[in-house]
JSON list of C-alpha atoms in Angstrom, two decimals:
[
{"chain": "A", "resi": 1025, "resn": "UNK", "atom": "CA", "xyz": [39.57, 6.09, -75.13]},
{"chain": "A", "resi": 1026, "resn": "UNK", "atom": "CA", "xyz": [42.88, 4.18, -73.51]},
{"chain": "A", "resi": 1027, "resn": "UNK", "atom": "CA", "xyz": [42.04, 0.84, -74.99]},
{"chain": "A", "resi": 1028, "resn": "UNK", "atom": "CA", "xyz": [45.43, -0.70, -75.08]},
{"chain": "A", "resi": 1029, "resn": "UNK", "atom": "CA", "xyz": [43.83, -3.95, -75.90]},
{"chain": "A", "resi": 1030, "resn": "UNK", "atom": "CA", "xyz": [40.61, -6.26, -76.50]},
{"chain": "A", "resi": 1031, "resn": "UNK", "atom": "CA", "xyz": [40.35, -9.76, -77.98]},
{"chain": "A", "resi": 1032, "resn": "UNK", "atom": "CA", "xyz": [36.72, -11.41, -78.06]},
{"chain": "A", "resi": 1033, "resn": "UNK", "atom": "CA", "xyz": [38.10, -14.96, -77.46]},
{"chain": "A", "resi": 1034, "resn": "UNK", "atom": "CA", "xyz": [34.83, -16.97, -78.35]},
{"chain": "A", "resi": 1035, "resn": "UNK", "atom": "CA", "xyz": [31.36, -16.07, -77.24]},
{"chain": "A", "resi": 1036, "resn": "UNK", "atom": "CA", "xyz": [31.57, -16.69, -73.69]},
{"chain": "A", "resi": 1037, "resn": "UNK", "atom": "CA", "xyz": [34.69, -14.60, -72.63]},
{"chain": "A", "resi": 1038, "resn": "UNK", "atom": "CA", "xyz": [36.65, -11.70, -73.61]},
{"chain": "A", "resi": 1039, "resn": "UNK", "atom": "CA", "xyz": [39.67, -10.04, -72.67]},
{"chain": "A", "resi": 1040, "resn": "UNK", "atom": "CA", "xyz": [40.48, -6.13, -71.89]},
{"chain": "A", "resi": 1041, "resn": "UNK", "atom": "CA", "xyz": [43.61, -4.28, -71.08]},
{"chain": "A", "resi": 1042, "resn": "UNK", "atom": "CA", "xyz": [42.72, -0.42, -69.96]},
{"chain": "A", "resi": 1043, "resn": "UNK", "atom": "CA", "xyz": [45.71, 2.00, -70.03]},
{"chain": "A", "resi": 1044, "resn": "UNK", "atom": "CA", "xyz": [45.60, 4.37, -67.50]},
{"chain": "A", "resi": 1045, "resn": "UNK", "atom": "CA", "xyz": [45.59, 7.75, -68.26]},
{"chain": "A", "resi": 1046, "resn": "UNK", "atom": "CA", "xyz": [42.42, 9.53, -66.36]},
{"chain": "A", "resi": 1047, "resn": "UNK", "atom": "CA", "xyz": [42.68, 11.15, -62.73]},
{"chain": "A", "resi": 1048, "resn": "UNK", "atom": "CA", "xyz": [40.41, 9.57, -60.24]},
{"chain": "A", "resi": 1049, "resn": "UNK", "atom": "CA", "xyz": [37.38, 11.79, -60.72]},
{"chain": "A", "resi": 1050, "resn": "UNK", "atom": "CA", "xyz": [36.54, 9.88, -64.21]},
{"chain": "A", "resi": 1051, "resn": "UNK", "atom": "CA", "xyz": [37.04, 6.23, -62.66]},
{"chain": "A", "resi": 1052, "resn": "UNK", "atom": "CA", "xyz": [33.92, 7.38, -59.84]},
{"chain": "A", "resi": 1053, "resn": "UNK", "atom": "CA", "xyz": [31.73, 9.07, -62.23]},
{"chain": "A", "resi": 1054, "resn": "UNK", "atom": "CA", "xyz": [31.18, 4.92, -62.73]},
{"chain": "A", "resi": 1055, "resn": "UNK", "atom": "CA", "xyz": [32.53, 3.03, -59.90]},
{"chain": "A", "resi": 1056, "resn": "UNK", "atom": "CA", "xyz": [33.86, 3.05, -56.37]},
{"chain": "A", "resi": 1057, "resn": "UNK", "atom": "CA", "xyz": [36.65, 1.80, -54.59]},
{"chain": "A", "resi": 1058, "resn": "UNK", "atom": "CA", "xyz": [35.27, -1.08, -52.16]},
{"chain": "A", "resi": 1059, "resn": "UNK", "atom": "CA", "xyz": [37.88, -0.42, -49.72]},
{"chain": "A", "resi": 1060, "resn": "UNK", "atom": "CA", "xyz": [40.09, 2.15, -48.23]},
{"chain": "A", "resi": 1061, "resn": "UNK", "atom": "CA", "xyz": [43.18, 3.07, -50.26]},
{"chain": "A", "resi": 1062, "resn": "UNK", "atom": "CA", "xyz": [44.98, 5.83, -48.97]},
{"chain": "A", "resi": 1063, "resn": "UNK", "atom": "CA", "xyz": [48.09, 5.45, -52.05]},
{"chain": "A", "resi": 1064, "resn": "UNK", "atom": "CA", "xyz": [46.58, 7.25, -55.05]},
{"chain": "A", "resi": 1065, "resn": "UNK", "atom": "CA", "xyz": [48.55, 5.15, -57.77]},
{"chain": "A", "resi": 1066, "resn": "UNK", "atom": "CA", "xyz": [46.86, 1.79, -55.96]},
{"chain": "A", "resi": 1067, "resn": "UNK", "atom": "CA", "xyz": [43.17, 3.47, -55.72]},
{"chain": "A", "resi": 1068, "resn": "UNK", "atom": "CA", "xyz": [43.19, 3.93, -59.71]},
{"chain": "A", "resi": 1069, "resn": "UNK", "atom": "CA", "xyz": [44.31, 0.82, -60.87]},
{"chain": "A", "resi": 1070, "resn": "UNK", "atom": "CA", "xyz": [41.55, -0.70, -58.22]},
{"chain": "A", "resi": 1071, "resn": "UNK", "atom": "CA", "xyz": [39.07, 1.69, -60.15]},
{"chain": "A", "resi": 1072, "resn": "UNK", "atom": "CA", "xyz": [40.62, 0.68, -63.59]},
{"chain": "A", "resi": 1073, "resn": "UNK", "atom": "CA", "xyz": [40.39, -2.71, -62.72]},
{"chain": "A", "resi": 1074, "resn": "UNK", "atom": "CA", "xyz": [36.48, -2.55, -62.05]},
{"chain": "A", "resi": 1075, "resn": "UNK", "atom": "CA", "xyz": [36.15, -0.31, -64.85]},
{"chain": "A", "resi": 1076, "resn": "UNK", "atom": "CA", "xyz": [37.59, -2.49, -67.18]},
{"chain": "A", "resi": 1077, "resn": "UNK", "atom": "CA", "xyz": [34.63, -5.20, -66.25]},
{"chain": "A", "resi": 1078, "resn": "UNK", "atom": "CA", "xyz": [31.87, -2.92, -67.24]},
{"chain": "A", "resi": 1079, "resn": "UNK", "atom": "CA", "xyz": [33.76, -1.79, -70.46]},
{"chain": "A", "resi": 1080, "resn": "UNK", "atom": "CA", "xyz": [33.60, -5.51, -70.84]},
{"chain": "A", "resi": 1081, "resn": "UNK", "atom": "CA", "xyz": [30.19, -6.62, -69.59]},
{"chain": "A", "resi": 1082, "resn": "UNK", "atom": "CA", "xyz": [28.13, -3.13, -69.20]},
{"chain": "A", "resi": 1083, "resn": "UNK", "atom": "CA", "xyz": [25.36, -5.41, -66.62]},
{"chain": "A", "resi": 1084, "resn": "UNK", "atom": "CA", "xyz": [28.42, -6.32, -64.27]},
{"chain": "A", "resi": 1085, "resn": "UNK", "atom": "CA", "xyz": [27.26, -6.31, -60.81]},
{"chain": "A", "resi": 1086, "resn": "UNK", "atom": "CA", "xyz": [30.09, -4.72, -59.28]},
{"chain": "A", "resi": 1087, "resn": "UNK", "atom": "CA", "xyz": [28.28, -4.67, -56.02]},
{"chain": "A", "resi": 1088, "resn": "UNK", "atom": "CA", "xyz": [27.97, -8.22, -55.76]},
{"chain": "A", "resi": 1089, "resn": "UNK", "atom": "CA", "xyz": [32.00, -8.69, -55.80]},
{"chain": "A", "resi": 1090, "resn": "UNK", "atom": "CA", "xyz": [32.90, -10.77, -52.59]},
{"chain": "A", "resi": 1091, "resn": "UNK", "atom": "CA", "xyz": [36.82, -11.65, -51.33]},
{"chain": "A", "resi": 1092, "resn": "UNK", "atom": "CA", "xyz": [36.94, -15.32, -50.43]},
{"chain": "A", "resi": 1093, "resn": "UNK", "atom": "CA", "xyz": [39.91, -16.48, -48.01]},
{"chain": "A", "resi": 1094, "resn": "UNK", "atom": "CA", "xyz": [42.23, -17.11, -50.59]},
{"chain": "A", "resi": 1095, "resn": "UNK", "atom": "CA", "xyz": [41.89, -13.45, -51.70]},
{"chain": "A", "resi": 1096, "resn": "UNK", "atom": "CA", "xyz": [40.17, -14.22, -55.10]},
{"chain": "A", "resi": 1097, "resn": "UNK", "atom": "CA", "xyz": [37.05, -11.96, -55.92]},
{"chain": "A", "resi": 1098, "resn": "UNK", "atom": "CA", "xyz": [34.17, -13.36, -57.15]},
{"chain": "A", "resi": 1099, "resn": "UNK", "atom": "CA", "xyz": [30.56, -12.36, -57.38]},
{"chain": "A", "resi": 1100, "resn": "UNK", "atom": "CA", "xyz": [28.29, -14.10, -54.96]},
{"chain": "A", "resi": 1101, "resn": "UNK", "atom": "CA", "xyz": [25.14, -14.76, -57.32]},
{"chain": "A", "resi": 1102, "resn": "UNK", "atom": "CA", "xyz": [27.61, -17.17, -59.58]},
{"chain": "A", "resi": 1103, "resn": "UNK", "atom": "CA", "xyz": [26.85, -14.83, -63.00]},
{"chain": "A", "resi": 1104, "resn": "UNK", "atom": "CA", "xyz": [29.83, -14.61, -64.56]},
{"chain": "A", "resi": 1105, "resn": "UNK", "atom": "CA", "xyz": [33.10, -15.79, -63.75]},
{"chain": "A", "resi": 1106, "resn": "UNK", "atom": "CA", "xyz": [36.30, -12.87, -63.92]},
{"chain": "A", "resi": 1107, "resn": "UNK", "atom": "CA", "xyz": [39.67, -11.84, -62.87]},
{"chain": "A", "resi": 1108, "resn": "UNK", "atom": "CA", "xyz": [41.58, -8.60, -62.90]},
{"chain": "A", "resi": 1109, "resn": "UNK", "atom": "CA", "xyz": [44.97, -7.65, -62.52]},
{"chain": "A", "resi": 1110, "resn": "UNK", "atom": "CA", "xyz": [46.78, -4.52, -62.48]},
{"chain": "A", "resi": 1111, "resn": "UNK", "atom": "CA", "xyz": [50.56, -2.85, -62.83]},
{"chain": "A", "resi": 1112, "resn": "UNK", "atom": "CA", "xyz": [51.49, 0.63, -62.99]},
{"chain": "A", "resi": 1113, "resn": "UNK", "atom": "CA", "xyz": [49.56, 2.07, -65.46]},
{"chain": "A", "resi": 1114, "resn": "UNK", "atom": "CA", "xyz": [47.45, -0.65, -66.93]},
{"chain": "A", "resi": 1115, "resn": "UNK", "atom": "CA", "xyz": [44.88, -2.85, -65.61]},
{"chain": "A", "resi": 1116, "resn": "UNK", "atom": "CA", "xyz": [43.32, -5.81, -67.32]},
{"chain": "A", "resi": 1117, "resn": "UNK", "atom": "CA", "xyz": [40.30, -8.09, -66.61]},
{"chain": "A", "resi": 1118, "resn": "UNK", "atom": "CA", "xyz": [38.72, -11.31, -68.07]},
{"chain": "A", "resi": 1119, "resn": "UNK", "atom": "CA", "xyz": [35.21, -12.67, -68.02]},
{"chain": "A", "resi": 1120, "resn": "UNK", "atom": "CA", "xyz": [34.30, -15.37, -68.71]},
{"chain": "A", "resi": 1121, "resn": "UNK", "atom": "CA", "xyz": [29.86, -16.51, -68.14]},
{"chain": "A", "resi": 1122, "resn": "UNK", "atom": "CA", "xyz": [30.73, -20.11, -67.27]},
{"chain": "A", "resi": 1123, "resn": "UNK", "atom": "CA", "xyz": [33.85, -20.86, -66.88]},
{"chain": "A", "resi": 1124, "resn": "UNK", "atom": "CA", "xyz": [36.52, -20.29, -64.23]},
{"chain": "A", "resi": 1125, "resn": "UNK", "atom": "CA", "xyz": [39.71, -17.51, -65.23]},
{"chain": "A", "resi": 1126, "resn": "UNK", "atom": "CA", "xyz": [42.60, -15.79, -63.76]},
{"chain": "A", "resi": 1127, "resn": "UNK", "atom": "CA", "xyz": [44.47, -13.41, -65.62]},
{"chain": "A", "resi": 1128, "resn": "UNK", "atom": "CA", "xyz": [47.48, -11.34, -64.81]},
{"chain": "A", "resi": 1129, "resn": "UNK", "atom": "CA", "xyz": [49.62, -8.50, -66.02]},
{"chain": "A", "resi": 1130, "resn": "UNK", "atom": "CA", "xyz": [53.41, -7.40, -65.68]},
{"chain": "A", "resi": 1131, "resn": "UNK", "atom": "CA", "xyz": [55.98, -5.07, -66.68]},
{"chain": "A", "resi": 1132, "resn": "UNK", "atom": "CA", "xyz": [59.15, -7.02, -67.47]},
{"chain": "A", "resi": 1133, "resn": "UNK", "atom": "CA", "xyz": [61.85, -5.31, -65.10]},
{"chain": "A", "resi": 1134, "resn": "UNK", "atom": "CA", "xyz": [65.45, -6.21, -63.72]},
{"chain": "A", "resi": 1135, "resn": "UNK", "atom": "CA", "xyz": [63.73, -7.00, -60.29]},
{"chain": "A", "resi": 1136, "resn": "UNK", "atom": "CA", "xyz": [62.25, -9.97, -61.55]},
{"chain": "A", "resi": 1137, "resn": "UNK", "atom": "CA", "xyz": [65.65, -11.72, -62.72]},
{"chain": "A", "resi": 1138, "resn": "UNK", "atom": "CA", "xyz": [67.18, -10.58, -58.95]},
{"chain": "A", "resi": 1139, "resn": "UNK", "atom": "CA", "xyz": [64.39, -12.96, -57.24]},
{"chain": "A", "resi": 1140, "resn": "UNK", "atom": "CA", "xyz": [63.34, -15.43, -59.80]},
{"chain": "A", "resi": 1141, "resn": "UNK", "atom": "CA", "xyz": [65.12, -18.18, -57.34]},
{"chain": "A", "resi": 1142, "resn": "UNK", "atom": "CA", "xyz": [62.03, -17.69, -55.34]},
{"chain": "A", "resi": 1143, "resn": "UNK", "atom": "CA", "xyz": [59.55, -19.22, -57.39]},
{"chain": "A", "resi": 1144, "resn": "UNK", "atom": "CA", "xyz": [61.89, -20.72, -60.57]},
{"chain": "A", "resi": 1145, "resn": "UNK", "atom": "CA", "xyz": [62.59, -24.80, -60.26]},
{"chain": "A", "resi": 1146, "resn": "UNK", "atom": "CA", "xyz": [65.57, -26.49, -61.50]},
{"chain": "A", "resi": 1147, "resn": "UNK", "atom": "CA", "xyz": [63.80, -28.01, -64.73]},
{"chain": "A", "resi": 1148, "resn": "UNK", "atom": "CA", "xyz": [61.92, -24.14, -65.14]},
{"chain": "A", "resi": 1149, "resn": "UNK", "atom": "CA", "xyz": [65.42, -23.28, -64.96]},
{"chain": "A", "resi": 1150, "resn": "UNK", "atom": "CA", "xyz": [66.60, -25.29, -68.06]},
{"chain": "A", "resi": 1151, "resn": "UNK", "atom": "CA", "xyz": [63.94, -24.10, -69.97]},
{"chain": "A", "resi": 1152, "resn": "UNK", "atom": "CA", "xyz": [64.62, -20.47, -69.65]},
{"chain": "A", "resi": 1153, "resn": "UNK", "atom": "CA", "xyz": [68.23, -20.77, -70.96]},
{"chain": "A", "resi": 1154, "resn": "UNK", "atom": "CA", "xyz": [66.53, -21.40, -74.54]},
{"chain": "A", "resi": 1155, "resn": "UNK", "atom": "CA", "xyz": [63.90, -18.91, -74.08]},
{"chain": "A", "resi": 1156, "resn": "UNK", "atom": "CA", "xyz": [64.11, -15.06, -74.55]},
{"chain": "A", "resi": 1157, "resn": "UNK", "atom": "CA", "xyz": [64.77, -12.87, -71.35]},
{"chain": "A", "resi": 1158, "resn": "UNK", "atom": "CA", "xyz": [61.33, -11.50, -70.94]},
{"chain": "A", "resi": 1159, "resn": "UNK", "atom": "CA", "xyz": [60.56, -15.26, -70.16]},
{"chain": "A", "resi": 1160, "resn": "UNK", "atom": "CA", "xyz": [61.15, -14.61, -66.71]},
{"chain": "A", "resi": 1161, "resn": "UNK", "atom": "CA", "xyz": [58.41, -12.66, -66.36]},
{"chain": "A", "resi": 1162, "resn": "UNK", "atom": "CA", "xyz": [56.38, -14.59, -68.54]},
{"chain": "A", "resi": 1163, "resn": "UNK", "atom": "CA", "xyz": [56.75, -17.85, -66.06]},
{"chain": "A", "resi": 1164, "resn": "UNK", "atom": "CA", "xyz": [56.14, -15.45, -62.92]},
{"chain": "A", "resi": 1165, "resn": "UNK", "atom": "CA", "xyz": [52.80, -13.97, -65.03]},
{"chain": "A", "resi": 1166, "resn": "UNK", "atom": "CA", "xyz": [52.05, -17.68, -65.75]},
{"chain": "A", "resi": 1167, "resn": "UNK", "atom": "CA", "xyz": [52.14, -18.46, -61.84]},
{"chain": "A", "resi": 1168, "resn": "UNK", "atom": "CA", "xyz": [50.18, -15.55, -61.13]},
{"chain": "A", "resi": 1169, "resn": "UNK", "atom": "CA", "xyz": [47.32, -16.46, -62.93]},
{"chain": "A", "resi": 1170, "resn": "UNK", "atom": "CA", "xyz": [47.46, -20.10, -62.18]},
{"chain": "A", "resi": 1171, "resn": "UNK", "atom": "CA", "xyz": [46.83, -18.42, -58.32]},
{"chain": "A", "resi": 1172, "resn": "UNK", "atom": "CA", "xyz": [44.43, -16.29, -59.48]},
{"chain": "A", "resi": 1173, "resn": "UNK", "atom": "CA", "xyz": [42.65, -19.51, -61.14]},
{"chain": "A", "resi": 1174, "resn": "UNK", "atom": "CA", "xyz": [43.07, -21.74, -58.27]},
{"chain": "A", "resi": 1175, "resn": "UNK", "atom": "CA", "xyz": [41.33, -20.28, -55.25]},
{"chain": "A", "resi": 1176, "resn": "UNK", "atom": "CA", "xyz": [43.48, -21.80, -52.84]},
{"chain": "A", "resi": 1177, "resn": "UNK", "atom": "CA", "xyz": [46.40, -20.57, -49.63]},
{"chain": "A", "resi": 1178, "resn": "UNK", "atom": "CA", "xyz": [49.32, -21.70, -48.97]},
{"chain": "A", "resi": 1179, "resn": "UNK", "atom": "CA", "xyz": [50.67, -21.98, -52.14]},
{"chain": "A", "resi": 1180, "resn": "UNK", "atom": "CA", "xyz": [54.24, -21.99, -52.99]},
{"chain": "A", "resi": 1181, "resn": "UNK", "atom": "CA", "xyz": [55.08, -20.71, -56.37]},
{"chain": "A", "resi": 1182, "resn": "UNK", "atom": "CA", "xyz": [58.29, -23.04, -56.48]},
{"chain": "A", "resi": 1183, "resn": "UNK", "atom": "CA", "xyz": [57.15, -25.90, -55.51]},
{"chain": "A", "resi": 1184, "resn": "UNK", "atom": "CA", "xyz": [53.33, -26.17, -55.83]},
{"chain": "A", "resi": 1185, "resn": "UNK", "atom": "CA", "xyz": [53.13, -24.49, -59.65]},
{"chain": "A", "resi": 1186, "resn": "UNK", "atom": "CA", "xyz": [55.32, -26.44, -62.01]},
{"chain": "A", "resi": 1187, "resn": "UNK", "atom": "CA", "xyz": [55.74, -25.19, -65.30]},
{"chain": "A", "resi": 1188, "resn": "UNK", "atom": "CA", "xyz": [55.96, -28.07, -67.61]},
{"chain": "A", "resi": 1189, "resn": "UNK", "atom": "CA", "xyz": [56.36, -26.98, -71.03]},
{"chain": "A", "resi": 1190, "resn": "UNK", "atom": "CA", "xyz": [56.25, -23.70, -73.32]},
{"chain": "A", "resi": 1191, "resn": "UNK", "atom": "CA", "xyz": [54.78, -24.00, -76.67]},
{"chain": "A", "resi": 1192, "resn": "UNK", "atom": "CA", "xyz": [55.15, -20.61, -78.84]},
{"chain": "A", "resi": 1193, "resn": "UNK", "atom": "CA", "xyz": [52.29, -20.10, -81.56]},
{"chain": "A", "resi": 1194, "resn": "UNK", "atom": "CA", "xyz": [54.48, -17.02, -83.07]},
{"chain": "A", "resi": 1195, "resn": "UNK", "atom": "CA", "xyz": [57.10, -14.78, -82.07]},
{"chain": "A", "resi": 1196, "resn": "UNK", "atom": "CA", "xyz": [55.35, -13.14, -78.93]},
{"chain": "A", "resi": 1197, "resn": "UNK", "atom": "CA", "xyz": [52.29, -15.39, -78.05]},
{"chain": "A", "resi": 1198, "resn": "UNK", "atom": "CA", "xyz": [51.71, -18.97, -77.08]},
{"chain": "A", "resi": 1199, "resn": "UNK", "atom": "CA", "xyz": [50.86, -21.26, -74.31]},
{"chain": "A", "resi": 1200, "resn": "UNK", "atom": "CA", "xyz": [52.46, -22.66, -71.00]},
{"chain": "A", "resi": 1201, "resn": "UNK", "atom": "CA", "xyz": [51.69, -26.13, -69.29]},
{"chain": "A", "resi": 1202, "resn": "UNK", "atom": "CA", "xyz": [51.32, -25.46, -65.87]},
{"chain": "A", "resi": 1203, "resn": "UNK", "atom": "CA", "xyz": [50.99, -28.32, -63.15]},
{"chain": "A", "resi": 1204, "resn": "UNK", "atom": "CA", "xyz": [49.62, -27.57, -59.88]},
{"chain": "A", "resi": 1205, "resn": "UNK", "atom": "CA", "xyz": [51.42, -30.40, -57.33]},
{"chain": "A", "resi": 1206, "resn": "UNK", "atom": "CA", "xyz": [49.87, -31.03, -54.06]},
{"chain": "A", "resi": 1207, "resn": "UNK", "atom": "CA", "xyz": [47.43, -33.11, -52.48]},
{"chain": "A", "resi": 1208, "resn": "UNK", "atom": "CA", "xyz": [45.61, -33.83, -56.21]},
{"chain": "A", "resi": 1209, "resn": "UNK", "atom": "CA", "xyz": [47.30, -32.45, -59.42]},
{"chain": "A", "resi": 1210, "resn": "UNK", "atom": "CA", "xyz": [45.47, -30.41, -61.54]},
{"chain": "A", "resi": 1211, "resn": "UNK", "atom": "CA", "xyz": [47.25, -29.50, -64.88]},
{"chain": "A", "resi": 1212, "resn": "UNK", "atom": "CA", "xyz": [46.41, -26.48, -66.64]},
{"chain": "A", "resi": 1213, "resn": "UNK", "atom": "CA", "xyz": [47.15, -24.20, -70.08]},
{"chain": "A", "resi": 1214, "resn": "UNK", "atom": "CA", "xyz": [48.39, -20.75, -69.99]},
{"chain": "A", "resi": 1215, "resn": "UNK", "atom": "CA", "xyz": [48.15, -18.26, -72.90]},
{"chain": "A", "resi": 1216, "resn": "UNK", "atom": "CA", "xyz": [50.56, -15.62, -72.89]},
{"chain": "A", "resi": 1217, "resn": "UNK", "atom": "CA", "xyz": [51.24, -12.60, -74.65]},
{"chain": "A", "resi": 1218, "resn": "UNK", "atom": "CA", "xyz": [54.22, -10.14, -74.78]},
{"chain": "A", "resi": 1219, "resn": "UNK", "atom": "CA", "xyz": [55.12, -6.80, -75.76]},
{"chain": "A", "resi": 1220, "resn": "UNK", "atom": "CA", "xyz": [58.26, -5.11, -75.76]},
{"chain": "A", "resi": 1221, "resn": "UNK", "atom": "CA", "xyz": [58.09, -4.91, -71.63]},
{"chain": "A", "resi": 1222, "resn": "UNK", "atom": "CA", "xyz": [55.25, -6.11, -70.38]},
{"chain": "A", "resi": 1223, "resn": "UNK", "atom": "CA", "xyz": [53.73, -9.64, -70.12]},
{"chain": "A", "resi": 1224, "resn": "UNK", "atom": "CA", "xyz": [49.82, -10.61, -70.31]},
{"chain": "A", "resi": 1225, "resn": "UNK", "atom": "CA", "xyz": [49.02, -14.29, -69.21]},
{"chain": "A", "resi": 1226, "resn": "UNK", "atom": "CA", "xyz": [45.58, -16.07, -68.65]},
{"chain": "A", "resi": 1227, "resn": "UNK", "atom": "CA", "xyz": [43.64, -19.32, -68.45]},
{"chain": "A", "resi": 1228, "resn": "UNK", "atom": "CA", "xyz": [40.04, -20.57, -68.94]},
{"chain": "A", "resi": 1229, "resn": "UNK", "atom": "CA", "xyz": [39.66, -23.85, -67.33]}
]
């Protein structure tokens, strides 16, 4: 069973990472892919991904799952609150039965240092010179779930999600201060988590 990862946070939400290693038939035998995905590698992690909310919550109404405009899935009867992400071969979800989440997942890669001028600031900058490599994923993963959280468009990773500060709790976990700058701030904590190349980040606000 390819549980890479579970953590019971408290009693309201829990975290899963899934690792990918079943052909599409097993992922249908329990759920369906709610749209039209003709690339194969896409079409399981969308199946992961929902499979990974029943591992978590076995009563999940996968049915109920509606996009809103800013792309974020929720369920339209309100019962529990959730967010998945996905990257090559893993796919992780959060839910959470009353408050808001977003959670992402990423493979640390060479790509990520080529465009990090897209969405790193000057000060975000600074801090990264004192901060391991992998860092540069972590602040993207950070951004990604502050989206994922926010349930908003238009938003420009540069300038509208500031990273603040970075507080480690041990050698490969700890938490991110993340600001979210436009019309009204809204400041919010990140958790993160690394491995030796991939990143997990999420927030419960």
């Amino acid at each position: 069973m390819p549980v890479f990862y579970k953590n019971k946070l408290n009693e309201h939400c829990e975290i899963l990472i899934w690792k990918i290693e079943e052909d599409e038939s097993y992922f249908t035998q329990f759920v369906q892919a709610t749209s039209k995905i003709s690339n194969l590698q896409k079409r399981l992690q969308h199946l992961a991904g929902r499979y990974a909310l029943i591992q978590l919550q076995q009563d999940f109404p996968l049915e109920s799952i509606v996009i809103l405009n800013s792309k974020k899935p929720v369920l339209n009867n309100g019962l529990y609150h959730f967010s998945i992400s996905h990257c090559k071969n893993l796919a992780a979800a959060i839910i959470h039965n009353q408050n808001n989440v977003g959670i992402d997942i990423e493979y640390h890669t060479p790509k990520t240092d080529r465009v990090k001028h897209k969405f790193v600031n000057e000060h975000e900058a600074l801090l990264l010179e004192n901060l391991p490599g992998i860092f540069v994923t972590v602040f993207w993963s950070t951004k990604e779930s502050m989206f994922k959280w926010l349930n908003d468009t238009g938003v420009d990773f540069k300038e509208h999600l500031l990273i603040k500060s970075v507080v480690p709790d041990s050698l490969n976990t700890g938490t991110i201060t993340v600001i979210y700058n436009r019309e009204i701030q809204t400041e919010a904590t990140i958790h993160y988590i690394y491995w030796h190349d991939f990143v997990l980040t999420y927030t419960i606000q």
